[in-house]
Each structure stands twice: as structure tokens, then as C-alpha cells.
Amino acid sequence: MLEVFLAQAAAVVSQPETTEVQRERLPHAVERMLSAALRLDDETELAAVVRAAKSAYPEHAAEIDALVTTLQTPVEPLRIDPLVVPAPVPVEYDRPGYWEDFHAELTLNAAETSGNSDTLYLGLHGKLNLMRKAQIHRIESYANTAEANGIESQNNWGLSYQLDTLWTDTYFGYVRGSLDRDDFSGFETQAFTGVGAGAYLMDTDRITLRSELGPGYRYLDLANEDKTIGAIGLYGAAELDWDIDENWTFEVDTKVNISGPTSSLHPTMKLNTVVSKRISAGVSYDLRYESNPPLMTEKLDRILRFDVKYTY
């Protein structure tokens, strides 16, 4: 029995120990020595430090070689997109010109026929509106000429200027002057100057209706006679602009001049369609009526035109 117990004890003592002792880490002092040797940039010095480290810590020889390799590997710099801060751009405001509003129209009409009757007609009409503060400058001009079988049958031109002064958004006062010349009319030259007041009877996005009325002085020069007539008169006008839709517009411009020698009525109707941003085409019908023209002249003139208009 004792022999069995002694045999078991001997077996326990003779059994090898299975617990493995953990190896120590490479001291920080050695890492610092290797790093310092690398900064000296001397291969001989570095080799001597590596030999000394391996001699002192032979169990870390592989770790020493790996550390030297890591320290010798160039480090790529961290690539970071630079932060670009743009310089502040000064705000540029449109400097208003002398005219706060500018509107111009130029209308050309022409016709030619050949055969039994050769006819050539050319017409030009321009309008210019300039606004500054509470004043609107209105300039209007026209010129027409026509030939029938080589003989001139029409030759007239005219120019007018009107200055509107806005009292409110609805009412305004005006000063007006005009000059008309027609070689084939009973009154060869007509001139007018006057003052008055007007109102915008309707002013919406699509329709504008304005009217004006006032006294003035009218000067008439009779054709083929050495005679002039002057008299106080009354001038009135009405202007309608209607944007029917995005492509069509309708305009009516009527002028009336009442005086002792004769009274004049001149309405013009225009229907236009848009061709491009600046150009439109259409038809216009022009009437000129004189209540008391000189002898051998007609009271009523009618003209139907096909127009091409440029707007700016």
C-alpha cells in the first residue's frame, strides 16, 4: 500500500510544468537608442547600436530588426485638401442711368404694285418715350411718300413733342407742340402748341388707357395760296394699348383738334403679332378727317398699311 502511494507521489513530482513564462517586452530605452541612432544619419553608428541591442537582448533580435525597418521607412505626409476661403466679392449694383425708363418704337411700311398701275409706297413712323422722375418726354415723328405711274401722289411728314408732368399715379399735366407738312393736302403746313391735363383711365398689366385735353393755338398755311390762318383751338387725345395675349396686341391712338378754321380728327388702329423678342408685324388703318378743308380737297383720307415694327 505504501508502495502505491509513493509511486503516485513520484509521478506527480516528475510531471513537467505546462505553464509558459511570458516573454518580456523590448525596453523603451532600446527603442529610444535605435531612434536616436537613426537621426544621426550614420550607418556605422546605427550598426553598432543594433549589435549592442541584440547582444543585450538576444531574444528580441527579430523585433529589433523590424523596429529599425519601420523607423527607416519614409512616412507619407497626410494629404488634406487646403481650406480655401474666397475673398469677399463686393456687391455691384446697377447704376441707374439718366433716364429711369426708355421705350422706343420704329415702324416701317412699304408696298409696290406693277402692271396696269405702277405704285410705290413707303412709310416710316417712330415713337420715343423717356421718363425721369415725375416727367415723361414723348417724341413722335412720321414720314410717308408714294408714287403712282411715276408721278408723286403723296408726300408728308410730321414731328411732335410732349412733356408730361405726373401729379399723381393717375393725373398729369402736359405741354405739347407739333408740326405737320403735307404737299398734297389743302393745309400745306399745320402747327400747334398748347397745354392741358390728362389722366390714366385704366392702367393694368394688359390694358392701358390714357386721355388728355387742353387749349392751344393752331397755325394753318393754305396750299397754293399766300394765306395763313391762326386761331385758338382745343386739343384732345386718347390712347389705348391692349395686350390681348402673349402674341397679339391692339392699339388705338386718336387725336382731335378743334378750332375755328377747321376741326381735325385722326384715329389710327393697329393690330400686331409678335415675330421675335423685338420685332412684330401687323396691319394698321389710318383715318384723317378735316371738317372744312380748302376747295378741291377731300375731307377724308384712308390708308391701310402692313407694318413691321421694332420695339426697344
mmCIF file of C-alpha atoms in Angstrom:
data_model
loop_
_atom_site.group_PDB
_atom_site.id
_atom_site.type_symbol
_atom_site.label_atom_id
_atom_site.label_comp_id
_atom_site.label_asym_id
_atom_site.label_seq_id
_atom_site.Cartn_x
_atom_site.Cartn_y
_atom_site.Cartn_z
ATOM 1 C CA MET A 1 0.000 0.000 0.000
ATOM 2 C CA LEU A 2 2.786 2.346 0.860
ATOM 3 C CA GLU A 3 4.480 1.491 -2.376
ATOM 4 C CA VAL A 4 1.442 2.535 -4.379
ATOM 5 C CA PHE A 5 1.223 5.929 -2.600
ATOM 6 C CA LEU A 6 4.938 6.595 -3.111
ATOM 7 C CA ALA A 7 4.628 5.711 -6.807
ATOM 8 C CA GLN A 8 1.784 8.252 -7.281
ATOM 9 C CA ALA A 9 3.695 10.977 -5.496
ATOM 10 C CA ALA A 10 6.757 10.329 -7.617
ATOM 11 C CA ALA A 11 4.603 10.572 -10.766
ATOM 12 C CA VAL A 12 3.217 13.981 -9.725
ATOM 13 C CA VAL A 13 6.691 15.334 -8.972
ATOM 14 C CA SER A 14 8.168 14.056 -12.221
ATOM 15 C CA GLN A 15 5.291 15.597 -14.407
ATOM 16 C CA PRO A 16 6.697 18.582 -16.391
ATOM 17 C CA GLU A 17 5.258 22.102 -15.745
ATOM 18 C CA THR A 18 2.951 23.208 -18.629
ATOM 19 C CA THR A 19 2.660 26.931 -17.751
ATOM 20 C CA GLU A 20 4.684 29.044 -20.237
ATOM 21 C CA VAL A 21 6.500 32.087 -18.898
ATOM 22 C CA GLN A 22 5.520 35.230 -20.857
ATOM 23 C CA ARG A 23 8.463 36.886 -22.605
ATOM 24 C CA GLU A 24 9.379 40.426 -21.560
ATOM 25 C CA ARG A 25 8.760 43.349 -23.950
ATOM 26 C CA LEU A 26 11.640 45.223 -25.611
ATOM 27 C CA PRO A 27 12.522 48.042 -23.200
ATOM 28 C CA HIS A 28 11.644 51.603 -24.236
ATOM 29 C CA ALA A 29 15.249 52.653 -23.667
ATOM 30 C CA VAL A 30 16.381 50.397 -26.523
ATOM 31 C CA GLU A 31 13.711 51.846 -28.845
ATOM 32 C CA ARG A 32 14.864 55.374 -27.985
ATOM 33 C CA MET A 33 18.538 54.413 -28.629
ATOM 34 C CA LEU A 34 17.654 52.996 -32.050
ATOM 35 C CA SER A 35 15.580 56.075 -32.912
ATOM 36 C CA ALA A 36 18.405 58.401 -31.843
ATOM 37 C CA ALA A 37 20.946 56.425 -33.913
ATOM 38 C CA LEU A 38 18.706 56.757 -36.997
ATOM 39 C CA ARG A 39 18.513 60.533 -36.588
ATOM 40 C CA LEU A 40 22.350 60.706 -36.673
ATOM 41 C CA ASP A 41 22.169 59.518 -40.298
ATOM 42 C CA ASP A 42 25.361 57.406 -39.790
ATOM 43 C CA GLU A 43 25.228 53.780 -40.921
ATOM 44 C CA THR A 44 28.296 52.756 -38.832
ATOM 45 C CA GLU A 45 26.862 54.236 -35.672
ATOM 46 C CA LEU A 46 23.499 52.613 -36.350
ATOM 47 C CA ALA A 47 25.060 49.181 -36.924
ATOM 48 C CA ALA A 48 26.968 49.451 -33.642
ATOM 49 C CA VAL A 49 23.811 50.336 -31.695
ATOM 50 C CA VAL A 50 21.891 47.447 -33.339
ATOM 51 C CA ARG A 51 24.665 44.935 -32.388
ATOM 52 C CA ALA A 52 24.697 46.210 -28.829
ATOM 53 C CA ALA A 53 20.912 45.917 -28.561
ATOM 54 C CA LYS A 54 20.890 42.364 -29.961
ATOM 55 C CA SER A 55 23.778 41.405 -27.642
ATOM 56 C CA ALA A 56 21.906 42.718 -24.599
ATOM 57 C CA TYR A 57 18.531 41.306 -25.671
ATOM 58 C CA PRO A 58 19.178 38.350 -27.993
ATOM 59 C CA GLU A 59 15.593 37.110 -27.573
ATOM 60 C CA HIS A 60 14.359 40.405 -29.234
ATOM 61 C CA ALA A 61 16.687 40.266 -32.268
ATOM 62 C CA ALA A 62 13.819 39.911 -34.756
ATOM 63 C CA GLU A 63 11.857 42.676 -33.052
ATOM 64 C CA ILE A 64 14.905 44.983 -33.178
ATOM 65 C CA ASP A 65 15.303 44.413 -36.942
ATOM 66 C CA ALA A 66 11.577 45.070 -37.508
ATOM 67 C CA LEU A 67 11.737 48.274 -35.475
ATOM 68 C CA VAL A 68 14.757 49.566 -37.427
ATOM 69 C CA THR A 69 12.967 48.829 -40.717
ATOM 70 C CA THR A 70 9.841 50.648 -39.547
ATOM 71 C CA LEU A 71 11.819 53.679 -38.398
ATOM 72 C CA GLN A 72 13.706 53.817 -41.717
ATOM 73 C CA THR A 73 10.509 53.712 -43.816
ATOM 74 C CA PRO A 74 9.643 57.261 -45.016
ATOM 75 C CA VAL A 75 6.311 58.471 -43.762
ATOM 76 C CA GLU A 76 3.957 59.882 -46.439
ATOM 77 C CA PRO A 77 2.609 63.253 -45.331
ATOM 78 C CA LEU A 78 -1.053 63.430 -44.549
ATOM 79 C CA ARG A 79 -2.854 64.787 -47.563
ATOM 80 C CA ILE A 80 -5.559 67.266 -46.623
ATOM 81 C CA ASP A 81 -7.272 69.484 -49.120
ATOM 82 C CA PRO A 82 -6.385 73.055 -48.285
ATOM 83 C CA LEU A 83 -9.180 75.165 -46.945
ATOM 84 C CA VAL A 84 -9.696 77.903 -49.491
ATOM 85 C CA VAL A 85 -11.577 80.913 -48.241
ATOM 86 C CA PRO A 86 -12.563 83.086 -51.209
ATOM 87 C CA ALA A 87 -12.175 86.785 -50.835
ATOM 88 C CA PRO A 88 -15.493 88.568 -50.403
ATOM 89 C CA VAL A 89 -16.823 89.832 -53.732
ATOM 90 C CA PRO A 90 -18.170 93.353 -53.476
ATOM 91 C CA VAL A 91 -21.822 93.610 -54.425
ATOM 92 C CA GLU A 92 -22.264 95.574 -57.620
ATOM 93 C CA TYR A 93 -25.478 97.484 -58.012
ATOM 94 C CA ASP A 94 -26.697 98.641 -61.378
ATOM 95 C CA ARG A 95 -26.245 102.328 -61.521
ATOM 96 C CA PRO A 96 -29.379 103.916 -62.850
ATOM 97 C CA GLY A 97 -28.856 105.944 -65.979
ATOM 98 C CA TYR A 98 -30.134 109.434 -66.519
ATOM 99 C CA TRP A 99 -33.406 108.034 -67.872
ATOM 100 C CA GLU A 100 -35.330 105.829 -65.476
ATOM 101 C CA ASP A 101 -37.468 104.369 -68.269
ATOM 102 C CA PHE A 102 -36.834 104.196 -72.004
ATOM 103 C CA HIS A 103 -39.212 102.939 -74.680
ATOM 104 C CA ALA A 104 -38.842 103.289 -78.442
ATOM 105 C CA GLU A 105 -40.781 102.047 -81.461
ATOM 106 C CA LEU A 106 -39.886 102.203 -85.145
ATOM 107 C CA THR A 107 -42.495 101.092 -87.693
ATOM 108 C CA LEU A 108 -41.803 100.587 -91.398
ATOM 109 C CA ASN A 109 -44.479 100.016 -94.021
ATOM 110 C CA ALA A 110 -43.970 99.629 -97.764
ATOM 111 C CA ALA A 111 -45.940 98.498 -100.796
ATOM 112 C CA GLU A 112 -45.275 98.156 -104.515
ATOM 113 C CA THR A 113 -47.535 97.197 -107.398
ATOM 114 C CA SER A 114 -46.704 96.791 -111.097
ATOM 115 C CA GLY A 115 -48.681 96.084 -114.260
ATOM 116 C CA ASN A 116 -51.575 98.246 -115.366
ATOM 117 C CA SER A 117 -50.719 100.595 -112.473
ATOM 118 C CA ASP A 118 -47.270 101.084 -111.034
ATOM 119 C CA THR A 119 -47.402 102.232 -107.427
ATOM 120 C CA LEU A 120 -44.687 102.574 -104.806
ATOM 121 C CA TYR A 121 -45.444 103.476 -101.206
ATOM 122 C CA LEU A 122 -43.011 103.946 -98.295
ATOM 123 C CA GLY A 123 -43.891 104.930 -94.764
ATOM 124 C CA LEU A 124 -41.980 105.412 -91.520
ATOM 125 C CA HIS A 125 -43.278 106.083 -88.019
ATOM 126 C CA GLY A 126 -41.302 106.443 -84.789
ATOM 127 C CA LYS A 127 -42.134 106.955 -81.108
ATOM 128 C CA LEU A 128 -39.772 107.613 -78.227
ATOM 129 C CA ASN A 129 -40.778 107.858 -74.556
ATOM 130 C CA LEU A 130 -38.201 108.912 -71.965
ATOM 131 C CA MET A 131 -39.003 109.096 -68.258
ATOM 132 C CA ARG A 132 -37.080 110.788 -65.464
ATOM 133 C CA LYS A 133 -38.539 111.222 -62.013
ATOM 134 C CA ALA A 134 -42.057 112.660 -62.490
ATOM 135 C CA GLN A 135 -41.622 113.728 -66.117
ATOM 136 C CA ILE A 136 -42.165 111.819 -69.366
ATOM 137 C CA HIS A 137 -40.778 113.143 -72.651
ATOM 138 C CA ARG A 138 -42.795 111.941 -75.664
ATOM 139 C CA ILE A 139 -41.359 112.381 -79.151
ATOM 140 C CA GLU A 140 -43.229 111.181 -82.229
ATOM 141 C CA SER A 141 -42.470 111.514 -85.934
ATOM 142 C CA TYR A 142 -43.689 110.136 -89.242
ATOM 143 C CA ALA A 143 -42.989 110.391 -92.974
ATOM 144 C CA ASN A 144 -44.836 108.976 -95.989
ATOM 145 C CA THR A 145 -44.237 109.113 -99.723
ATOM 146 C CA ALA A 146 -45.991 107.491 -102.676
ATOM 147 C CA GLU A 147 -45.746 107.422 -106.469
ATOM 148 C CA ALA A 148 -48.335 106.280 -109.000
ATOM 149 C CA ASN A 149 -47.127 105.646 -112.573
ATOM 150 C CA GLY A 150 -44.042 107.735 -111.914
ATOM 151 C CA ILE A 151 -45.990 110.714 -110.550
ATOM 152 C CA GLU A 152 -45.687 111.621 -106.889
ATOM 153 C CA SER A 153 -49.084 111.340 -105.226
ATOM 154 C CA GLN A 154 -48.223 111.642 -101.536
ATOM 155 C CA ASN A 155 -45.513 113.401 -99.568
ATOM 156 C CA ASN A 156 -45.996 114.284 -95.904
ATOM 157 C CA TRP A 157 -44.129 114.300 -92.647
ATOM 158 C CA GLY A 158 -44.670 115.420 -89.095
ATOM 159 C CA LEU A 159 -42.994 115.831 -85.709
ATOM 160 C CA SER A 160 -44.401 116.342 -82.219
ATOM 161 C CA TYR A 161 -43.017 116.756 -78.711
ATOM 162 C CA GLN A 162 -44.944 116.492 -75.461
ATOM 163 C CA LEU A 163 -43.772 116.794 -71.873
ATOM 164 C CA ASP A 164 -45.946 115.099 -69.264
ATOM 165 C CA THR A 165 -45.557 116.002 -65.604
ATOM 166 C CA LEU A 166 -47.078 113.410 -63.262
ATOM 167 C CA TRP A 167 -49.094 114.918 -60.435
ATOM 168 C CA THR A 168 -50.213 111.543 -59.081
ATOM 169 C CA ASP A 169 -50.196 107.982 -60.381
ATOM 170 C CA THR A 170 -53.401 108.841 -62.273
ATOM 171 C CA TYR A 171 -53.328 112.529 -63.247
ATOM 172 C CA PHE A 172 -50.754 114.598 -65.109
ATOM 173 C CA GLY A 173 -50.286 117.927 -66.868
ATOM 174 C CA TYR A 174 -48.669 118.398 -70.262
ATOM 175 C CA VAL A 175 -47.101 120.871 -72.649
ATOM 176 C CA ARG A 176 -47.310 119.992 -76.354
ATOM 177 C CA GLY A 177 -46.019 121.229 -79.680
ATOM 178 C CA SER A 178 -46.417 119.717 -83.159
ATOM 179 C CA LEU A 179 -45.628 120.480 -86.791
ATOM 180 C CA ASP A 180 -47.120 118.729 -89.848
ATOM 181 C CA ARG A 181 -46.301 119.210 -93.520
ATOM 182 C CA ASP A 182 -48.312 117.762 -96.437
ATOM 183 C CA ASP A 183 -47.701 118.857 -100.024
ATOM 184 C CA PHE A 184 -50.916 117.229 -101.230
ATOM 185 C CA SER A 185 -53.290 118.461 -98.551
ATOM 186 C CA GLY A 186 -55.402 121.566 -98.518
ATOM 187 C CA PHE A 187 -53.433 122.768 -95.495
ATOM 188 C CA GLU A 188 -49.802 122.566 -96.524
ATOM 189 C CA THR A 189 -48.442 123.319 -93.044
ATOM 190 C CA GLN A 190 -50.088 122.840 -89.658
ATOM 191 C CA ALA A 191 -48.541 123.822 -86.336
ATOM 192 C CA PHE A 192 -49.960 123.593 -82.843
ATOM 193 C CA THR A 193 -48.832 124.449 -79.340
ATOM 194 C CA GLY A 194 -50.834 124.005 -76.165
ATOM 195 C CA VAL A 195 -51.102 122.917 -72.548
ATOM 196 C CA GLY A 196 -53.577 120.760 -70.695
ATOM 197 C CA ALA A 197 -54.215 117.916 -68.300
ATOM 198 C CA GLY A 198 -54.713 114.188 -68.664
ATOM 199 C CA ALA A 199 -55.494 111.027 -66.770
ATOM 200 C CA TYR A 200 -54.804 107.303 -66.902
ATOM 201 C CA LEU A 201 -58.364 105.967 -67.021
ATOM 202 C CA MET A 202 -57.120 102.376 -66.856
ATOM 203 C CA ASP A 203 -53.679 101.002 -66.096
ATOM 204 C CA THR A 204 -53.354 97.229 -65.670
ATOM 205 C CA ASP A 205 -50.884 94.577 -66.768
ATOM 206 C CA ARG A 206 -52.738 94.133 -70.060
ATOM 207 C CA ILE A 207 -54.645 97.363 -70.727
ATOM 208 C CA THR A 208 -53.568 100.998 -70.573
ATOM 209 C CA LEU A 209 -55.972 103.805 -71.438
ATOM 210 C CA ARG A 210 -54.931 107.433 -71.170
ATOM 211 C CA SER A 211 -56.620 110.633 -72.280
ATOM 212 C CA GLU A 212 -55.732 114.323 -72.357
ATOM 213 C CA LEU A 213 -57.471 117.619 -73.092
ATOM 214 C CA GLY A 214 -56.410 121.247 -73.187
ATOM 215 C CA PRO A 215 -56.424 124.564 -75.053
ATOM 216 C CA GLY A 216 -53.847 125.709 -77.556
ATOM 217 C CA TYR A 217 -53.081 127.823 -80.590
ATOM 218 C CA ARG A 218 -53.283 126.412 -84.128
ATOM 219 C CA TYR A 219 -51.481 127.775 -87.169
ATOM 220 C CA LEU A 220 -52.542 126.796 -90.736
ATOM 221 C CA ASP A 221 -50.825 127.558 -94.033
ATOM 222 C CA LEU A 222 -53.076 127.046 -97.059
ATOM 223 C CA ALA A 223 -51.600 125.199 -100.030
ATOM 224 C CA ASN A 224 -51.156 127.137 -103.292
ATOM 225 C CA GLU A 225 -52.284 130.314 -101.545
ATOM 226 C CA ASP A 226 -50.326 133.012 -99.865
ATOM 227 C CA LYS A 227 -52.558 132.901 -96.835
ATOM 228 C CA THR A 228 -52.193 131.805 -93.254
ATOM 229 C CA ILE A 229 -54.793 131.261 -90.568
ATOM 230 C CA GLY A 230 -54.299 131.274 -86.836
ATOM 231 C CA ALA A 231 -56.840 130.543 -84.170
ATOM 232 C CA ILE A 232 -57.272 129.319 -80.626
ATOM 233 C CA GLY A 233 -58.301 125.689 -80.504
ATOM 234 C CA LEU A 234 -58.942 122.760 -78.250
ATOM 235 C CA TYR A 235 -56.769 119.651 -78.407
ATOM 236 C CA GLY A 236 -57.701 116.208 -77.143
ATOM 237 C CA ALA A 237 -56.215 112.731 -77.402
ATOM 238 C CA ALA A 238 -56.915 109.181 -76.261
ATOM 239 C CA GLU A 239 -54.536 106.227 -76.421
ATOM 240 C CA LEU A 240 -55.407 102.568 -75.826
ATOM 241 C CA ASP A 241 -52.802 99.776 -75.556
ATOM 242 C CA TRP A 242 -54.195 96.269 -75.119
ATOM 243 C CA ASP A 243 -52.070 93.126 -74.802
ATOM 244 C CA ILE A 244 -54.624 90.564 -75.955
ATOM 245 C CA ASP A 245 -52.296 87.673 -75.115
ATOM 246 C CA GLU A 246 -48.591 86.868 -75.290
ATOM 247 C CA ASN A 247 -48.557 87.162 -79.100
ATOM 248 C CA TRP A 248 -51.178 89.762 -80.065
ATOM 249 C CA THR A 249 -51.548 93.473 -79.268
ATOM 250 C CA PHE A 250 -54.154 96.036 -80.273
ATOM 251 C CA GLU A 251 -53.626 99.813 -80.251
ATOM 252 C CA VAL A 252 -55.886 102.793 -80.882
ATOM 253 C CA ASP A 253 -54.396 106.295 -80.998
ATOM 254 C CA THR A 254 -56.847 109.150 -81.580
ATOM 255 C CA LYS A 255 -56.098 112.863 -81.837
ATOM 256 C CA VAL A 256 -58.664 115.659 -82.129
ATOM 257 C CA ASN A 257 -58.003 119.332 -82.827
ATOM 258 C CA ILE A 258 -60.981 121.673 -82.784
ATOM 259 C CA SER A 259 -60.546 125.270 -83.975
ATOM 260 C CA GLY A 260 -62.385 127.992 -85.876
ATOM 261 C CA PRO A 261 -60.968 127.419 -89.363
ATOM 262 C CA THR A 262 -61.359 123.635 -89.320
ATOM 263 C CA SER A 263 -61.577 120.682 -86.970
ATOM 264 C CA SER A 264 -59.380 117.594 -87.406
ATOM 265 C CA LEU A 265 -59.915 114.001 -86.350
ATOM 266 C CA HIS A 266 -57.100 111.478 -86.718
ATOM 267 C CA PRO A 267 -57.632 107.949 -85.355
ATOM 268 C CA THR A 268 -55.166 105.116 -86.021
ATOM 269 C CA MET A 269 -55.841 101.452 -85.234
ATOM 270 C CA LYS A 270 -53.110 98.792 -85.156
ATOM 271 C CA LEU A 271 -53.173 95.031 -84.722
ATOM 272 C CA ASN A 272 -49.760 93.394 -84.265
ATOM 273 C CA THR A 273 -48.413 89.914 -83.641
ATOM 274 C CA VAL A 274 -45.037 89.030 -82.171
ATOM 275 C CA VAL A 275 -42.389 87.712 -84.577
ATOM 276 C CA SER A 276 -39.427 87.786 -82.193
ATOM 277 C CA LYS A 277 -38.459 89.449 -78.940
ATOM 278 C CA ARG A 278 -38.057 92.869 -80.584
ATOM 279 C CA ILE A 279 -39.924 92.576 -83.877
ATOM 280 C CA SER A 280 -43.651 92.376 -84.559
ATOM 281 C CA ALA A 281 -45.729 92.515 -87.723
ATOM 282 C CA GLY A 282 -49.277 93.613 -88.291
ATOM 283 C CA VAL A 283 -51.777 95.821 -90.044
ATOM 284 C CA SER A 284 -52.865 99.410 -89.357
ATOM 285 C CA TYR A 285 -55.770 101.538 -90.537
ATOM 286 C CA ASP A 286 -55.295 105.301 -90.583
ATOM 287 C CA LEU A 287 -58.064 107.925 -90.942
ATOM 288 C CA ARG A 288 -57.639 111.682 -91.368
ATOM 289 C CA TYR A 289 -60.724 113.880 -91.378
ATOM 290 C CA GLU A 290 -60.931 117.651 -91.897
ATOM 291 C CA SER A 291 -64.298 119.290 -91.283
ATOM 292 C CA ASN A 292 -63.626 122.304 -93.523
ATOM 293 C CA PRO A 293 -60.791 121.673 -95.985
ATOM 294 C CA PRO A 294 -59.888 124.156 -98.734
ATOM 295 C CA LEU A 295 -61.584 123.838 -102.096
ATOM 296 C CA MET A 296 -60.782 120.847 -104.346
ATOM 297 C CA THR A 297 -59.617 118.656 -101.472
ATOM 298 C CA GLU A 298 -61.340 115.699 -99.851
ATOM 299 C CA LYS A 299 -62.494 115.718 -96.242
ATOM 300 C CA LEU A 300 -61.454 112.117 -95.517
ATOM 301 C CA ASP A 301 -58.226 110.233 -96.215
ATOM 302 C CA ARG A 302 -57.963 106.494 -95.524
ATOM 303 C CA ILE A 303 -54.784 104.415 -95.537
ATOM 304 C CA LEU A 304 -54.462 100.662 -94.921
ATOM 305 C CA ARG A 305 -50.902 99.589 -94.156
ATOM 306 C CA PHE A 306 -48.999 96.400 -93.455
ATOM 307 C CA ASP A 307 -46.390 97.142 -90.812
ATOM 308 C CA VAL A 308 -43.152 95.769 -89.431
ATOM 309 C CA LYS A 309 -42.348 97.226 -86.003
ATOM 310 C CA TYR A 310 -39.125 97.166 -83.994
ATOM 311 C CA THR A 311 -39.510 97.817 -80.255
ATOM 312 C CA TYR A 312 -36.774 98.635 -77.773
#
